[in-house]
Amino acid sequence: QKEVEQDPGPLSVPEGAIVSLNCTYSNSAFQYFMWYRQYSRKGPELLMYTYSSGNKEDGRFTAQVDKSSKYISLFIRDSQPSDSATYLCAMSGVTSGGYNKLIFGAGTRLAVHP
Amino acid sequence: NAGVTQTPKFRVLKTGQSMTLLCAQDMNHEYMYWYRQDPGMGLRLIHYSVGEGTTAKGEVPDGYNVSRLKKQNFLLGLESAAPSQTSVYFCASSYLTGGGNQPQHFGDGTRLSIL
């Protein structure tokens, strides 16, 4: 079983829809939860991060963490064609020789059509 | 403002050939990383470095070697390429451990095919 599970999609939605992206994880030691966005043929870029449980909002994006259920979500409101990308969840907090391991989900491909 | 630069962007190799992937960052980051990205597998850590002159193994280190002779550069070597090493390789860097408030910054990848 992978430490982080993420539905690969693809997810296709019309412009203006609310998008929900999710990841589950198995390691209760994870403390930092991140979402990276990756456009085609580009490297991932950090979109949002959350420490421990709770919600964080940034414009049209909201990140939620439920540590009791080991479940994180990213919501995109009023989705735009420019949001079409692969979204990777990532988690850290497990040390290994002093290094804070960052574990990525496989990524969910999102397509927002006009 | 280049950030993380990877060269080359594309490469095709024959089985058994060797090559070196180059990564350079201009953000004065201490930590640097090499990942590979395969369909359905996400990003998997190959090797990483916590500072100039240091390297350590990640999740999938077999068949790869690395060197960090200068703080700004991190090299990934394939000594004898195998078809299983066909992948997209990403280099990343961060100030410290890459936790939530110290994000990893990625290059745009090197697409490597081994025939």
mmCIF file of C-alpha atoms in Angstrom:
data_model
loop_
_atom_site.group_PDB
_atom_site.id
_atom_site.type_symbol
_atom_site.label_atom_id
_atom_site.label_comp_id
_atom_site.label_asym_id
_atom_site.label_seq_id
_atom_site.Cartn_x
_atom_site.Cartn_y
_atom_site.Cartn_z
ATOM 1 C CA GLN A 1 0.000 0.000 0.000
ATOM 2 C CA LYS A 2 1.311 3.435 -0.931
ATOM 3 C CA GLU A 3 1.827 5.970 1.848
ATOM 4 C CA VAL A 4 -0.188 8.529 -0.113
ATOM 5 C CA GLU A 5 -3.098 7.633 -2.374
ATOM 6 C CA GLN A 6 -4.485 10.029 -4.963
ATOM 7 C CA ASP A 7 -7.095 9.409 -7.636
ATOM 8 C CA PRO A 8 -5.312 9.967 -10.969
ATOM 9 C CA GLY A 9 -8.433 11.131 -12.799
ATOM 10 C CA PRO A 10 -8.633 12.558 -15.375
ATOM 11 C CA LEU A 11 -11.230 14.959 -14.071
ATOM 12 C CA SER A 12 -13.087 17.051 -16.651
ATOM 13 C CA VAL A 13 -15.313 19.923 -15.531
ATOM 14 C CA PRO A 14 -16.986 22.929 -17.169
ATOM 15 C CA GLU A 15 -15.687 26.419 -16.533
ATOM 16 C CA GLY A 16 -17.094 27.859 -13.316
ATOM 17 C CA ALA A 17 -17.505 24.491 -11.575
ATOM 18 C CA ILE A 18 -16.307 23.742 -8.061
ATOM 19 C CA VAL A 19 -13.537 21.147 -8.144
ATOM 20 C CA SER A 20 -12.658 18.820 -5.281
ATOM 21 C CA LEU A 21 -9.315 17.007 -5.286
ATOM 22 C CA ASN A 22 -8.446 14.526 -2.559
ATOM 23 C CA CYS A 23 -5.666 12.433 -1.065
ATOM 24 C CA THR A 24 -5.576 9.869 1.684
ATOM 25 C CA TYR A 25 -2.513 8.825 3.617
ATOM 26 C CA SER A 26 -1.473 6.168 6.077
ATOM 27 C CA ASN A 27 1.366 7.710 8.116
ATOM 28 C CA SER A 28 0.101 9.602 11.165
ATOM 29 C CA ALA A 29 3.508 11.327 11.528
ATOM 30 C CA PHE A 30 2.846 13.642 8.572
ATOM 31 C CA GLN A 31 2.543 17.252 9.734
ATOM 32 C CA TYR A 32 2.894 19.434 6.627
ATOM 33 C CA PHE A 33 0.428 19.028 3.791
ATOM 34 C CA MET A 34 0.977 20.630 0.440
ATOM 35 C CA TRP A 35 -0.588 20.909 -2.975
ATOM 36 C CA TYR A 36 1.596 21.367 -6.012
ATOM 37 C CA ARG A 37 0.320 22.294 -9.465
ATOM 38 C CA GLN A 38 2.081 20.962 -12.543
ATOM 39 C CA TYR A 39 1.373 22.258 -16.028
ATOM 40 C CA SER A 40 2.142 20.071 -19.010
ATOM 41 C CA ARG A 41 5.896 19.717 -19.640
ATOM 42 C CA LYS A 42 6.707 21.878 -16.608
ATOM 43 C CA GLY A 43 7.948 21.218 -13.106
ATOM 44 C CA PRO A 44 5.607 21.213 -10.089
ATOM 45 C CA GLU A 45 5.067 24.511 -8.279
ATOM 46 C CA LEU A 46 3.782 24.927 -4.740
ATOM 47 C CA LEU A 47 0.170 26.049 -4.693
ATOM 48 C CA MET A 48 -0.760 25.803 -1.017
ATOM 49 C CA TYR A 49 0.430 24.324 2.228
ATOM 50 C CA THR A 50 -1.185 23.601 5.583
ATOM 51 C CA TYR A 51 0.400 22.689 8.888
ATOM 52 C CA SER A 52 -1.484 20.053 10.879
ATOM 53 C CA SER A 53 -5.290 20.058 10.708
ATOM 54 C CA GLY A 54 -7.637 22.792 9.548
ATOM 55 C CA ASN A 55 -8.492 24.903 6.542
ATOM 56 C CA LYS A 56 -6.527 27.434 4.580
ATOM 57 C CA GLU A 57 -7.934 29.717 1.915
ATOM 58 C CA ASP A 58 -6.121 31.611 -0.827
ATOM 59 C CA GLY A 59 -8.315 33.271 -3.403
ATOM 60 C CA ARG A 60 -10.275 30.593 -5.246
ATOM 61 C CA PHE A 61 -8.358 27.784 -3.551
ATOM 62 C CA THR A 62 -9.098 26.142 -0.195
ATOM 63 C CA ALA A 63 -7.010 23.401 1.375
ATOM 64 C CA GLN A 64 -8.470 21.186 4.085
ATOM 65 C CA VAL A 65 -6.729 18.679 6.322
ATOM 66 C CA ASP A 66 -8.501 16.110 8.485
ATOM 67 C CA LYS A 67 -5.773 14.295 10.406
ATOM 68 C CA SER A 68 -8.250 12.110 12.267
ATOM 69 C CA SER A 69 -9.377 10.629 8.942
ATOM 70 C CA LYS A 70 -5.958 10.959 7.270
ATOM 71 C CA TYR A 71 -7.611 12.831 4.423
ATOM 72 C CA ILE A 72 -6.741 16.088 2.672
ATOM 73 C CA SER A 73 -8.632 18.058 0.065
ATOM 74 C CA LEU A 74 -8.120 20.942 -2.324
ATOM 75 C CA PHE A 75 -11.183 22.868 -3.490
ATOM 76 C CA ILE A 76 -11.108 25.164 -6.498
ATOM 77 C CA ARG A 77 -13.996 27.585 -6.821
ATOM 78 C CA ASP A 78 -15.065 29.173 -10.098
ATOM 79 C CA SER A 79 -12.652 26.963 -12.005
ATOM 80 C CA GLN A 80 -10.991 28.455 -15.080
ATOM 81 C CA PRO A 81 -9.419 26.856 -18.172
ATOM 82 C CA SER A 82 -6.072 28.103 -16.820
ATOM 83 C CA ASP A 83 -6.551 25.729 -13.863
ATOM 84 C CA SER A 84 -6.128 22.776 -16.239
ATOM 85 C CA ALA A 85 -3.090 20.965 -14.886
ATOM 86 C CA THR A 86 -2.038 17.999 -12.784
ATOM 87 C CA TYR A 87 -2.412 18.548 -9.041
ATOM 88 C CA LEU A 88 -0.050 16.695 -6.735
ATOM 89 C CA CYS A 89 -0.578 16.358 -3.027
ATOM 90 C CA ALA A 90 2.551 16.099 -0.904
ATOM 91 C CA MET A 91 3.227 15.478 2.765
ATOM 92 C CA SER A 92 6.171 15.675 5.098
ATOM 93 C CA GLY A 93 7.056 15.268 8.733
ATOM 94 C CA VAL A 94 8.789 11.925 8.805
ATOM 95 C CA THR A 95 12.465 12.411 9.471
ATOM 96 C CA SER A 96 15.098 10.125 8.035
ATOM 97 C CA GLY A 97 18.626 10.910 9.099
ATOM 98 C CA GLY A 98 17.698 14.542 9.671
ATOM 99 C CA TYR A 99 15.964 14.926 6.348
ATOM 100 C CA ASN A 100 12.270 15.768 6.364
ATOM 101 C CA LYS A 101 10.943 13.385 3.712
ATOM 102 C CA LEU A 102 8.451 14.774 1.241
ATOM 103 C CA ILE A 103 6.066 12.122 -0.106
ATOM 104 C CA PHE A 104 4.034 12.871 -3.220
ATOM 105 C CA GLY A 105 0.764 11.478 -4.438
ATOM 106 C CA ALA A 106 0.593 10.276 -8.046
ATOM 107 C CA GLY A 107 -1.278 13.415 -9.140
ATOM 108 C CA THR A 108 -4.792 14.131 -10.459
ATOM 109 C CA ARG A 109 -5.119 15.476 -13.980
ATOM 110 C CA LEU A 110 -7.743 18.231 -14.218
ATOM 111 C CA ALA A 111 -9.213 19.650 -17.412
ATOM 112 C CA VAL A 112 -11.489 22.702 -17.250
ATOM 113 C CA HIS A 113 -13.307 23.273 -20.520
ATOM 114 C CA PRO A 114 -14.906 26.566 -21.596
ATOM 115 C CA ASN B 1 15.646 35.102 -12.363
ATOM 116 C CA ALA B 2 16.302 31.544 -13.564
ATOM 117 C CA GLY B 3 15.472 29.504 -10.408
ATOM 118 C CA VAL B 4 16.281 25.849 -11.120
ATOM 119 C CA THR B 5 17.690 25.048 -14.543
ATOM 120 C CA GLN B 6 18.044 21.530 -15.915
ATOM 121 C CA THR B 7 20.040 20.440 -18.944
ATOM 122 C CA PRO B 8 19.443 18.776 -21.278
ATOM 123 C CA LYS B 9 15.657 18.974 -21.738
ATOM 124 C CA PHE B 10 15.455 15.825 -23.863
ATOM 125 C CA ARG B 11 17.786 12.913 -24.500
ATOM 126 C CA VAL B 12 17.621 9.500 -26.137
ATOM 127 C CA LEU B 13 20.172 6.906 -25.088
ATOM 128 C CA LYS B 14 20.939 3.347 -26.028
ATOM 129 C CA THR B 15 21.055 0.654 -23.360
ATOM 130 C CA GLY B 16 24.453 0.617 -21.687
ATOM 131 C CA GLN B 17 25.361 4.214 -22.489
ATOM 132 C CA SER B 18 26.197 6.668 -19.753
ATOM 133 C CA MET B 19 25.232 10.291 -19.286
ATOM 134 C CA THR B 20 25.057 13.091 -16.743
ATOM 135 C CA LEU B 21 22.067 15.300 -16.060
ATOM 136 C CA LEU B 22 22.902 18.790 -14.871
ATOM 137 C CA CYS B 23 20.985 20.914 -12.369
ATOM 138 C CA ALA B 24 21.812 24.468 -11.378
ATOM 139 C CA GLN B 25 20.014 26.738 -8.908
ATOM 140 C CA ASP B 26 20.592 30.435 -8.303
ATOM 141 C CA MET B 27 18.614 30.797 -5.056
ATOM 142 C CA ASN B 28 21.461 29.904 -2.675
ATOM 143 C CA HIS B 29 19.499 26.870 -1.449
ATOM 144 C CA GLU B 30 21.196 24.352 0.822
ATOM 145 C CA TYR B 31 19.119 21.316 -0.120
ATOM 146 C CA MET B 32 18.907 19.827 -3.594
ATOM 147 C CA TYR B 33 17.044 16.763 -4.843
ATOM 148 C CA TRP B 34 16.687 14.496 -7.853
ATOM 149 C CA TYR B 35 13.305 12.887 -8.546
ATOM 150 C CA ARG B 36 11.943 10.716 -11.287
ATOM 151 C CA GLN B 37 8.310 10.936 -12.383
ATOM 152 C CA ASP B 38 6.586 7.966 -13.970
ATOM 153 C CA PRO B 39 2.891 7.572 -14.890
ATOM 154 C CA GLY B 40 0.836 6.471 -11.885
ATOM 155 C CA MET B 41 3.874 6.581 -9.585
ATOM 156 C CA GLY B 42 4.161 10.237 -8.717
ATOM 157 C CA LEU B 43 7.515 11.785 -7.885
ATOM 158 C CA ARG B 44 10.034 9.420 -6.337
ATOM 159 C CA LEU B 45 13.225 10.646 -4.699
ATOM 160 C CA ILE B 46 16.433 9.255 -6.196
ATOM 161 C CA HIS B 47 19.157 11.096 -4.262
ATOM 162 C CA TYR B 48 19.403 14.300 -2.309
ATOM 163 C CA SER B 49 22.014 16.623 -0.846
ATOM 164 C CA VAL B 50 21.879 18.672 2.340
ATOM 165 C CA GLY B 51 24.843 20.828 1.393
ATOM 166 C CA GLU B 52 27.952 21.187 -0.727
ATOM 167 C CA GLY B 53 30.013 18.000 -0.716
ATOM 168 C CA THR B 54 27.247 15.813 0.780
ATOM 169 C CA THR B 55 24.859 13.365 -0.850
ATOM 170 C CA ALA B 56 22.434 10.720 0.401
ATOM 171 C CA LYS B 57 20.221 8.005 -1.053
ATOM 172 C CA GLY B 58 16.531 8.478 -1.523
ATOM 173 C CA GLU B 59 13.787 5.998 -2.297
ATOM 174 C CA VAL B 60 15.046 4.670 -5.662
ATOM 175 C CA PRO B 61 18.855 5.190 -5.831
ATOM 176 C CA ASP B 62 19.937 2.032 -7.673
ATOM 177 C CA GLY B 63 21.613 2.681 -11.018
ATOM 178 C CA TYR B 64 22.249 6.361 -10.298
ATOM 179 C CA ASN B 65 25.079 8.376 -8.786
ATOM 180 C CA VAL B 66 25.214 12.033 -7.800
ATOM 181 C CA SER B 67 27.723 14.709 -6.946
ATOM 182 C CA ARG B 68 27.464 18.143 -5.318
ATOM 183 C CA LEU B 69 30.867 19.736 -5.787
ATOM 184 C CA LYS B 70 29.450 23.265 -5.751
ATOM 185 C CA LYS B 71 26.504 24.533 -3.727
ATOM 186 C CA GLN B 72 24.603 25.664 -6.810
ATOM 187 C CA ASN B 73 25.038 22.466 -8.857
ATOM 188 C CA PHE B 74 23.751 18.922 -8.424
ATOM 189 C CA LEU B 75 24.652 16.287 -11.008
ATOM 190 C CA LEU B 76 22.848 12.998 -11.637
ATOM 191 C CA GLY B 77 24.748 10.268 -13.439
ATOM 192 C CA LEU B 78 23.594 7.102 -15.143
ATOM 193 C CA GLU B 79 26.583 4.775 -15.464
ATOM 194 C CA SER B 80 24.952 2.138 -17.672
ATOM 195 C CA ALA B 81 21.504 3.178 -18.843
ATOM 196 C CA ALA B 82 18.664 0.628 -18.785
ATOM 197 C CA PRO B 83 15.192 0.842 -20.378
ATOM 198 C CA SER B 84 13.689 0.922 -16.851
ATOM 199 C CA GLN B 85 15.345 4.327 -16.403
ATOM 200 C CA THR B 86 13.179 5.859 -19.111
ATOM 201 C CA SER B 87 11.427 8.638 -17.211
ATOM 202 C CA VAL B 88 11.125 12.353 -16.647
ATOM 203 C CA TYR B 89 13.754 13.558 -14.186
ATOM 204 C CA PHE B 90 13.192 16.599 -12.010
ATOM 205 C CA CYS B 91 15.686 18.504 -9.948
ATOM 206 C CA ALA B 92 14.501 20.579 -6.992
ATOM 207 C CA SER B 93 16.016 22.759 -4.307
ATOM 208 C CA SER B 94 14.938 24.247 -0.995
ATOM 209 C CA TYR B 95 16.362 26.347 1.799
ATOM 210 C CA LEU B 96 16.107 23.651 4.415
ATOM 211 C CA THR B 97 14.118 20.467 4.638
ATOM 212 C CA GLY B 98 11.351 21.296 2.190
ATOM 213 C CA GLY B 99 8.550 21.281 4.723
ATOM 214 C CA GLY B 100 5.378 23.228 4.147
ATOM 215 C CA ASN B 101 6.819 26.659 4.776
ATOM 216 C CA GLN B 102 10.043 25.937 2.926
ATOM 217 C CA PRO B 103 8.810 24.661 -0.423
ATOM 218 C CA GLN B 104 10.864 22.780 -2.930
ATOM 219 C CA HIS B 105 11.423 24.655 -6.183
ATOM 220 C CA PHE B 106 11.498 22.469 -9.271
ATOM 221 C CA GLY B 107 13.111 22.703 -12.669
ATOM 222 C CA ASP B 108 11.166 21.867 -15.827
ATOM 223 C CA GLY B 109 12.540 18.354 -16.138
ATOM 224 C CA THR B 110 14.682 16.234 -18.427
ATOM 225 C CA ARG B 111 12.823 13.716 -20.584
ATOM 226 C CA LEU B 112 15.044 10.675 -20.971
ATOM 227 C CA SER B 113 14.343 7.684 -23.197
ATOM 228 C CA ILE B 114 16.481 4.552 -23.092
ATOM 229 C CA LEU B 115 16.181 2.309 -26.137
#
